[in-house]
CSV table of C-alpha atoms in Angstrom, one decimal:
chain,number,residue,atom,x,y,z
A,1,MET,CA,-0.1,0.1,0.1
A,2,LYS,CA,3.0,2.3,1.0
A,3,LYS,CA,4.9,1.9,-2.5
A,4,LEU,CA,1.2,2.5,-4.4
A,5,ASN,CA,0.6,6.2,-2.2
A,6,TYR,CA,4.2,6.5,-3.7
A,7,LEU,CA,3.9,5.6,-6.9
A,8,LEU,CA,0.7,8.1,-7.2
A,9,ILE,CA,2.7,10.6,-5.4
A,10,LEU,CA,5.5,10.1,-8.0
A,11,ILE,CA,3.0,10.3,-11.1
A,12,SER,CA,1.0,13.5,-10.1
A,13,PHE,CA,4.5,15.5,-8.8
A,14,PHE,CA,5.4,14.5,-12.4
A,15,ALA,CA,2.1,15.4,-14.6
A,16,PHE,CA,2.7,19.3,-12.8
A,17,MET,CA,5.8,19.3,-14.1
A,18,ILE,CA,5.0,18.5,-17.1
A,19,SER,CA,2.1,20.4,-17.7
A,20,CYS,CA,4.0,23.6,-15.9
A,21,SER,CA,7.3,22.8,-17.9
A,22,ASN,CA,9.3,25.0,-20.9
A,23,ASN,CA,11.6,23.7,-23.6
A,24,GLU,CA,15.5,25.2,-22.9
A,25,GLN,CA,15.2,28.9,-24.0
A,26,THR,CA,18.1,30.6,-26.6
A,27,LYS,CA,19.0,34.7,-25.9
A,28,GLU,CA,17.5,37.0,-28.6
A,29,SER,CA,16.7,40.3,-28.6
A,30,ASP,CA,13.7,41.8,-29.0
A,31,SER,CA,12.1,45.1,-29.7
A,32,GLU,CA,8.7,46.7,-28.7
A,33,VAL,CA,6.7,48.4,-31.9
A,34,ILE,CA,5.3,51.7,-30.8
A,35,LYS,CA,3.2,53.3,-33.4
A,36,GLU,CA,3.5,56.9,-33.5
A,37,GLU,CA,1.2,59.4,-35.3
A,38,THR,CA,3.3,61.7,-37.8
A,39,ASN,CA,1.1,63.8,-39.8
A,40,ASN,CA,-2.0,62.4,-39.8
A,41,GLU,CA,-0.8,58.9,-40.7
A,42,THR,CA,0.1,56.6,-38.2
A,43,SER,CA,3.5,54.6,-38.8
A,44,THR,CA,4.9,51.4,-36.9
A,45,ASP,CA,8.0,51.6,-36.3
A,46,ILE,CA,10.4,49.2,-34.3
A,47,VAL,CA,12.0,51.0,-31.4
A,48,LYS,CA,14.3,50.4,-28.2
A,49,VAL,CA,12.3,51.1,-25.4
A,50,GLU,CA,14.3,51.6,-21.7
A,51,LYS,CA,11.6,49.9,-19.8
A,52,ALA,CA,11.6,46.7,-18.7
A,53,SER,CA,9.2,44.4,-19.2
A,54,LEU,CA,7.9,40.8,-17.5
A,55,VAL,CA,6.6,38.6,-20.1
A,56,TYR,CA,4.6,35.8,-19.4
A,57,PHE,CA,3.7,33.2,-21.7
A,58,HIS,CA,0.7,30.6,-20.6
A,59,PHE,CA,-1.7,28.7,-21.7
A,60,THR,CA,-5.8,29.3,-21.5
A,61,LYS,CA,-6.0,26.6,-18.7
A,62,ARG,CA,-3.8,27.7,-15.7
A,63,CYS,CA,-3.1,25.9,-12.4
A,64,ALA,CA,-2.9,28.2,-8.9
A,65,THR,CA,0.6,28.7,-9.4
A,66,CYS,CA,0.1,29.9,-12.6
A,67,ASN,CA,-2.3,32.3,-11.6
A,68,ALA,CA,0.0,33.4,-8.5
A,69,ILE,CA,2.6,34.4,-10.9
A,70,LYS,CA,0.5,36.7,-12.9
A,71,SER,CA,-0.8,38.5,-9.4
A,72,VAL,CA,2.8,38.5,-8.0
A,73,SER,CA,4.1,39.9,-11.5
A,74,GLU,CA,1.1,42.5,-11.7
A,75,GLU,CA,2.4,43.7,-8.1
A,76,VAL,CA,5.9,44.3,-8.6
A,77,ALA,CA,5.2,46.2,-11.8
A,78,LYS,CA,2.5,48.6,-10.2
A,79,THR,CA,5.5,49.5,-7.8
A,80,TYR,CA,8.3,50.5,-10.6
A,81,ALA,CA,5.2,52.3,-12.5
A,82,ASP,CA,6.6,53.9,-15.4
A,83,LYS,CA,10.0,51.8,-15.6
A,84,ALA,CA,8.7,48.2,-15.6
A,85,ASP,CA,5.4,46.3,-17.3
A,86,TYR,CA,3.9,43.3,-17.1
A,87,ILE,CA,2.5,41.5,-20.1
A,88,GLU,CA,1.1,38.2,-20.5
A,89,TYR,CA,0.5,35.7,-23.8
A,90,ASN,CA,-1.9,33.5,-24.2
A,91,LEU,CA,-0.2,31.1,-26.4
A,92,ASP,CA,-3.8,29.0,-27.4
A,93,GLU,CA,-4.3,32.6,-29.1
A,94,VAL,CA,-3.4,33.8,-32.6
A,95,GLU,CA,-1.3,36.8,-31.2
A,96,GLY,CA,0.4,34.8,-28.1
A,97,GLU,CA,1.2,32.0,-30.3
A,98,GLU,CA,3.3,34.4,-33.0
A,99,MET,CA,4.9,36.0,-30.2
A,100,GLY,CA,6.1,32.9,-28.4
A,101,LYS,CA,7.9,32.3,-31.5
A,102,LYS,CA,9.4,35.4,-31.5
A,103,MET,CA,10.9,34.8,-28.2
A,104,ASN,CA,11.1,30.7,-28.3
A,105,ALA,CA,8.5,30.4,-25.8
A,106,ASP,CA,7.4,26.8,-26.3
A,107,GLY,CA,5.1,26.8,-23.1
A,108,GLN,CA,4.7,28.6,-20.3
A,109,THR,CA,7.5,30.8,-19.8
A,110,TYR,CA,8.3,34.0,-18.1
A,111,TYR,CA,11.3,36.5,-19.1
A,112,LEU,CA,12.5,39.8,-18.1
A,113,VAL,CA,12.9,42.0,-20.9
A,114,PHE,CA,15.0,44.9,-21.1
A,115,GLY,CA,17.0,46.4,-24.0
A,116,ASP,CA,18.8,43.5,-26.0
A,117,SER,CA,18.6,41.4,-23.3
A,118,LYS,CA,16.2,38.4,-21.8
A,119,ILE,CA,16.2,37.0,-18.5
A,120,ASP,CA,14.7,33.4,-18.4
A,121,LEU,CA,13.0,33.3,-14.7
A,122,THR,CA,10.4,30.1,-15.1
A,123,GLU,CA,12.2,28.0,-12.8
A,124,GLU,CA,12.0,31.2,-10.2
A,125,ALA,CA,8.6,32.2,-11.1
A,126,PHE,CA,6.7,28.1,-10.4
A,127,LEU,CA,9.3,27.5,-7.5
A,128,ASN,CA,8.0,30.3,-5.7
A,129,ALA,CA,5.1,31.8,-7.2
A,130,LYS,CA,2.3,30.4,-4.7
A,131,SER,CA,4.3,28.7,-2.7
A,132,ASN,CA,6.9,31.5,-1.3
A,133,PRO,CA,5.1,35.2,-3.2
A,134,ASP,CA,7.5,37.1,-0.7
A,135,LYS,CA,10.6,35.4,-2.2
A,136,PHE,CA,9.7,35.8,-5.7
A,137,LYS,CA,8.7,39.6,-5.2
A,138,ALA,CA,12.1,39.8,-3.6
A,139,ILE,CA,14.0,38.2,-7.1
A,140,LEU,CA,11.6,40.1,-9.5
A,141,LYS,CA,12.7,42.9,-7.9
A,142,GLU,CA,16.3,42.1,-7.1
A,143,LYS,CA,16.5,41.4,-10.8
A,144,LEU,CA,14.7,44.6,-12.0
A,145,ASP,CA,16.9,46.8,-10.0
A,146,ALA,CA,19.7,45.3,-11.8
A,147,VAL,CA,18.8,45.8,-15.5
A,148,LEU,CA,17.1,49.2,-14.5
A,149,LEU,CA,20.2,50.5,-12.3
């Protein structure tokens, strides 16, 4: 009976890890597209913005940890006002899928993007957002301070 319980716990753990996993990411620069109005015409220019973005790729169906990542990220982004923002993309939607391909996010992924750099914080997010949100906030603030200062 103990072996059966152990096996069920192990299977549950692996199922959770698979549902919240991501593939190995590569660094790639990302620019923000800004629409500027010029002489009553709208033109789209790719511009490097000196603002950090917490970017979260997710699927439509989200677990409690996924929802915790969103709430902690929104809270931290608010404390940085005009220096950082929180952006999320649903990989089940066309826009999210396209952005995921641009940023090499094959699954649930969490990045800190600033200028040409992209820091993968997926592991930290999924390990701490629900079980230790204060630690996750501290990690985000430390990383944001490092790129913004």
